[in-house]
CSV table of C-alpha atoms in Angstrom, one decimal:
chain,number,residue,atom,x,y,z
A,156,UNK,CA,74.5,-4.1,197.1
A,157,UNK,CA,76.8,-4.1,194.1
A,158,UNK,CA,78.8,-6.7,193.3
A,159,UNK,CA,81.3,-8.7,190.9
A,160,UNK,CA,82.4,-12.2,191.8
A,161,UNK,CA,85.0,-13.9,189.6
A,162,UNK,CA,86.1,-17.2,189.5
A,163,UNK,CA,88.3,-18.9,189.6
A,164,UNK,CA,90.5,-17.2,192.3
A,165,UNK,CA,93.4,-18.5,190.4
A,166,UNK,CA,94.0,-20.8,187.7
A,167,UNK,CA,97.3,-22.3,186.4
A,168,UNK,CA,97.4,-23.7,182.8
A,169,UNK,CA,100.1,-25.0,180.3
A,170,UNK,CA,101.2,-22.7,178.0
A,171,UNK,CA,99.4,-22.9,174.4
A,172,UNK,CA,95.9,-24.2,176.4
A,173,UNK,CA,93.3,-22.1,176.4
A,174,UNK,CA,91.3,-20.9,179.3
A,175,UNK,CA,87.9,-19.4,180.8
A,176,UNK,CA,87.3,-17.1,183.3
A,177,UNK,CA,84.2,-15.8,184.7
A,178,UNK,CA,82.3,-12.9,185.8
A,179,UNK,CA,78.8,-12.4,187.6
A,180,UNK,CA,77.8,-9.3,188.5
A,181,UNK,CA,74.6,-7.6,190.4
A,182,UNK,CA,75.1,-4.2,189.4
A,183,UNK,CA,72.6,-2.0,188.8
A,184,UNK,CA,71.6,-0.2,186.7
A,185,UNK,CA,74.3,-1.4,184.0
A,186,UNK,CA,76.6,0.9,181.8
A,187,UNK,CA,79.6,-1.5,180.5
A,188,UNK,CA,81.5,-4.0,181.6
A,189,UNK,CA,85.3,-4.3,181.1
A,190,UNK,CA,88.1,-6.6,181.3
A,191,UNK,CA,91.3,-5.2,182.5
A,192,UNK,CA,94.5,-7.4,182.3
A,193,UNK,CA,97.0,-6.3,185.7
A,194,UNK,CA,100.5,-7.6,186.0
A,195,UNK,CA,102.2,-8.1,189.1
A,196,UNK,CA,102.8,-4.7,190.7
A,197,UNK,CA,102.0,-3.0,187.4
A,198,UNK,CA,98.5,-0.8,186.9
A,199,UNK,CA,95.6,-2.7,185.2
A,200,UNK,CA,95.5,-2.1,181.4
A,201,UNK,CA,91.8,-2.5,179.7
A,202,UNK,CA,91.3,-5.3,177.3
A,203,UNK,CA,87.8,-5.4,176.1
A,204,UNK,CA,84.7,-3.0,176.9
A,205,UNK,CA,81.0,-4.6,176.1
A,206,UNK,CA,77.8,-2.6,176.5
A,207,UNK,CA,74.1,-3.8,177.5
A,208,UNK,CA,73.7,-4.5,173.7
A,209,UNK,CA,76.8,-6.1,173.0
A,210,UNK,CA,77.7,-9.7,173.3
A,211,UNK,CA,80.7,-10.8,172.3
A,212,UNK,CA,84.0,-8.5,171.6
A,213,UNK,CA,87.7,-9.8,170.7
A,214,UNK,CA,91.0,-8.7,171.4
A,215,UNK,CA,93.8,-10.2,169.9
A,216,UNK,CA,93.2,-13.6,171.2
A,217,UNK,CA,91.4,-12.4,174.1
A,218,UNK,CA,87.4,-13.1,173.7
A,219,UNK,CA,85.1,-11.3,176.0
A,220,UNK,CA,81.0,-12.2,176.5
A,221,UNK,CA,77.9,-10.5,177.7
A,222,UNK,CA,75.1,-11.7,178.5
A,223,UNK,CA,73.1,-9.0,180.4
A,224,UNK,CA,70.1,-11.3,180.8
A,225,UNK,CA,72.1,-13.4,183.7
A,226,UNK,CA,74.4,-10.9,184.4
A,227,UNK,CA,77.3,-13.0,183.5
A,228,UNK,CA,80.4,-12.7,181.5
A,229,UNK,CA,83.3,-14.5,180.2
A,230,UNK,CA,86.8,-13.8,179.0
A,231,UNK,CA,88.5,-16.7,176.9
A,232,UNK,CA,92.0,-16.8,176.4
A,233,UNK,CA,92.8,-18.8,173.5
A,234,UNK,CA,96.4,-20.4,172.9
A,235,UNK,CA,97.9,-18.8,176.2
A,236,UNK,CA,101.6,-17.5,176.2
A,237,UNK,CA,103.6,-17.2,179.6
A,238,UNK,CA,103.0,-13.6,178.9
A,239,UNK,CA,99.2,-14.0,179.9
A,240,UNK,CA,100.1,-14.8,183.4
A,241,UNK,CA,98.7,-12.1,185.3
A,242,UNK,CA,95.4,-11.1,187.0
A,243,UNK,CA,92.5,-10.4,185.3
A,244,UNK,CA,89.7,-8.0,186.5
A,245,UNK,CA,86.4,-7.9,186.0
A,246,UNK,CA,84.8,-4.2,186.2
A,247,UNK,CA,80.9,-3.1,185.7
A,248,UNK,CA,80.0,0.3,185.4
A,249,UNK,CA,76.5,1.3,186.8
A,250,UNK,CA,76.1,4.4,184.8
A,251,UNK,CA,78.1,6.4,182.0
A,252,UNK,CA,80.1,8.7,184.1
A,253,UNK,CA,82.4,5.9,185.4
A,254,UNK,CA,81.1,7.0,188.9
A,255,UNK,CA,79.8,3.9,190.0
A,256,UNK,CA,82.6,1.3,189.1
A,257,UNK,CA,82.6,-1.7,190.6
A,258,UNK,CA,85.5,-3.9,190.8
A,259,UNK,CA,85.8,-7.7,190.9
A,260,UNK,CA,89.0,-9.0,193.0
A,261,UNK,CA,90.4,-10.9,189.8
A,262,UNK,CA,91.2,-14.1,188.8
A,263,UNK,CA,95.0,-14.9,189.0
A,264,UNK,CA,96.0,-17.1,185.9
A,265,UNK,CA,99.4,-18.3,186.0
A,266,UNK,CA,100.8,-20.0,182.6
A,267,UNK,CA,103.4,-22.6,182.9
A,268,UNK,CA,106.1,-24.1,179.8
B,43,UNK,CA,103.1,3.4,179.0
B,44,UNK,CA,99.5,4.5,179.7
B,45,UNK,CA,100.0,8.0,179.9
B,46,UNK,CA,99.1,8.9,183.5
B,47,UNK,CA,102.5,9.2,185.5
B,48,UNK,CA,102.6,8.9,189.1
B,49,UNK,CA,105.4,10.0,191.9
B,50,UNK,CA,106.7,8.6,193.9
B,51,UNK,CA,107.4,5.1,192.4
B,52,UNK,CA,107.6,3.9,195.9
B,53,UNK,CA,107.9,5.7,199.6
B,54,UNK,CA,108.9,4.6,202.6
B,55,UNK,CA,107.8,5.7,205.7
B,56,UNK,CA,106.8,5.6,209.6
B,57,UNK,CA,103.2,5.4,211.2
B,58,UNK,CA,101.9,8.5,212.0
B,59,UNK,CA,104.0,10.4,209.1
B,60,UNK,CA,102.1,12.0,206.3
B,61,UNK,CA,102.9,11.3,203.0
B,62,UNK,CA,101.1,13.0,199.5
B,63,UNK,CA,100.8,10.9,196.2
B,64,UNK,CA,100.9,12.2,193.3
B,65,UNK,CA,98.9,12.1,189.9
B,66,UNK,CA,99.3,13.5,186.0
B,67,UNK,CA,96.2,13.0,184.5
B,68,UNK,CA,96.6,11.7,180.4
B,69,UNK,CA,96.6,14.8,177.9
B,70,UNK,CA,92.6,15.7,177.4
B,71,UNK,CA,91.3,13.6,180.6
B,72,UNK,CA,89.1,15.4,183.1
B,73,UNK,CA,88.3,12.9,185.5
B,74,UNK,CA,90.7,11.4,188.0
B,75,UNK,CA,90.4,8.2,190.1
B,76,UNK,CA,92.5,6.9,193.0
B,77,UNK,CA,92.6,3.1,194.1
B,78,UNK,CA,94.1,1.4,196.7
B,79,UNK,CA,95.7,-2.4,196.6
B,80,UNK,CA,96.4,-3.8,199.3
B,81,UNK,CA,98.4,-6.8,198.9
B,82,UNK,CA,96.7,-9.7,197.0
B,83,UNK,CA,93.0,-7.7,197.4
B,84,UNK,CA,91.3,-6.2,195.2
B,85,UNK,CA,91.2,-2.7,193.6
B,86,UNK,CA,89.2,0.0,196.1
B,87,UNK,CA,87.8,3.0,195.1
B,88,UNK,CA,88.8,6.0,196.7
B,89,UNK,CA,87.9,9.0,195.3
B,90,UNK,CA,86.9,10.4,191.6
B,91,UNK,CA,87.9,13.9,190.1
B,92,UNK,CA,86.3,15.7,187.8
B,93,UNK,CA,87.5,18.9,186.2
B,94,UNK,CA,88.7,19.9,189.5
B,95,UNK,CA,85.5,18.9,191.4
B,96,UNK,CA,84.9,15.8,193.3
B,97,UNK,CA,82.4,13.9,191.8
B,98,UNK,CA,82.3,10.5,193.8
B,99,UNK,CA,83.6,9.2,197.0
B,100,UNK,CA,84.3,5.5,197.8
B,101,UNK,CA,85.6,3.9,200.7
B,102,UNK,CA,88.5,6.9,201.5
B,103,UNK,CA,89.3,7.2,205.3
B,104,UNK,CA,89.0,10.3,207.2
B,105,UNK,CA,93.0,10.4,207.5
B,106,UNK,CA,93.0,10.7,203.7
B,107,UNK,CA,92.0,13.8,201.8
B,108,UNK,CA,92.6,14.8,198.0
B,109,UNK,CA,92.3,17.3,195.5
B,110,UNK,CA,92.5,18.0,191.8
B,111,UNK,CA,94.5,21.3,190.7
B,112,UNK,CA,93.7,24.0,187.6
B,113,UNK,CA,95.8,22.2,185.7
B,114,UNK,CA,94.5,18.7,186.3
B,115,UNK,CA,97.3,16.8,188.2
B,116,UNK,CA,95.6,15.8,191.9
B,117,UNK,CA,97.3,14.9,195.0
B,118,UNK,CA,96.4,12.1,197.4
B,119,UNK,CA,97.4,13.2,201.1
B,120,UNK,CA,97.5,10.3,203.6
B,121,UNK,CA,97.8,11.6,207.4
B,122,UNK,CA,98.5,9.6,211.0
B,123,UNK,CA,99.7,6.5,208.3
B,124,UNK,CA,99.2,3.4,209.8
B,125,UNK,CA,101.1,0.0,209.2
B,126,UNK,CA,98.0,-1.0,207.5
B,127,UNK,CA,98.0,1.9,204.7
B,128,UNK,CA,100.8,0.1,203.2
B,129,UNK,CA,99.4,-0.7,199.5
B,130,UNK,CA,99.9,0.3,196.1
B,131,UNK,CA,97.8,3.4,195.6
B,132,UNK,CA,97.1,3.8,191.5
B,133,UNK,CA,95.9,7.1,189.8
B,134,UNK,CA,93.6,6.7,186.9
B,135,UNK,CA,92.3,9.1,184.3
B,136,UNK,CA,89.5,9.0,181.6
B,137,UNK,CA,87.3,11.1,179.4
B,138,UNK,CA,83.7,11.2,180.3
B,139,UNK,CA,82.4,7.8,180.3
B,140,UNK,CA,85.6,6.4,178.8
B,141,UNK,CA,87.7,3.7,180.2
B,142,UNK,CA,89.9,4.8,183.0
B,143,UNK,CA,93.4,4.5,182.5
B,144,UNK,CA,95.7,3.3,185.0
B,145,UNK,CA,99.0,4.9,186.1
B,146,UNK,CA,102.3,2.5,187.7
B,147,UNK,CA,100.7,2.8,190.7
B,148,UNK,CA,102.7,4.6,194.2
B,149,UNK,CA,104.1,1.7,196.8
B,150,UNK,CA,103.6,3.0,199.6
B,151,UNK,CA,105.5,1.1,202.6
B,152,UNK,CA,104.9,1.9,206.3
B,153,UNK,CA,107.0,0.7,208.7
């Protein structure tokens, strides 16, 4: 079965830290996987897409790895602002037509002053 | 603003109603997605559009049908609501193969 597990579940930070979250995923075959940043009660906006051959892609100061061998990924957030507090959701694609998404539930990163 | 626009912003309603959602796709976007959030879960797949064709089907109950139009806009219908269909239900949109992208999302409230 398909899956992506993210952790943590939630995370709370000071602002200006930086931060790591996590993805591992058992999809397969694999397309791309994404980060998507979602506010509260907002849609989820996409922040980095990485492909089988890709292993690192940056955004800003949003810093996304591959590594297709373990199926893992990462998304470093460097110098937080309270603005980054928000969910962030881990999706693989198991083929090019977007058919086969697979959603993580998120992790929930909360940045206090 | 992503460029996929939803109605209703929110709805309010009673079990057993039926209620239909709303979706503009983004200018150029064949395919169409719908999710459902409950609160604090995850994002579920529904159903996926394309070009007025359904190409995919997730985990969409019985009660709940859609479509996609000529002109590209779909509709979600939710029938016999129940108190546990209360969720924000997004639209998304993409190109082939492209990163979907999401709409404000409908709040659907059943009471």
């Amino acid at each position: 079965k398909n899956q992506v597990e993210q952790s943590p579940q939630s995370l709370i930070i000071l602002e200006g830290k930086n931060c790591t979250l996590q993805c591992n995923y058992t999809v397969s075959p694999f397309s791309n996987l994404r980060w998507y940043k979602q506010d509260t009660g907002r849609g989820p906006v996409s922040l980095t897409i990485m492909t089988f051959s890709e292993n690192t892609k940056s955004n800003g100061r949003y810093t996304a790895t591959l590594d297709a061998d373990t199926k893992q990924s990462s998304l470093h957030i460097t110098a937080s602002q309270l603005s980054d507090s928000a969910s962030y959701i881990c999706v693989v694609s198991g083929n090019f037509g977007n058919e086969k998404l697979t959603f993580g539930t998120g992790t929930r990163l909360t940045i206090i002053p | 603003d992503s460029g996929v626009t939803q109605t209703p912003k929110h709805l309010i309603t009673a079990t057993g109603q039926r209620v239909t959602l709303r979706c503009s796709p983004r200018s150029g976007d064949l395919s169409v997605y719908w999710y459902q959030q409950s609160l604090d879960q995850g994002l579920q797949f529904l159903i996926q559009y394309y070009n007025g064709e359904e190409r995919a089907k997730g985990n969409i109950l019985e009660r709940f049908s859609a479509q996609q139009f000529p002109d590209l806009h779909s509709e979600l219908n939710l029938s016999s609501l129940e108190l546990g269909d209360s969720a924000l239900y997004f639209c998304a949109s993409s190109v082939e193969g492209g990163a979907p992208v999401f709409g404000p999302g409908t709040r659907l409230t059943v009471l």
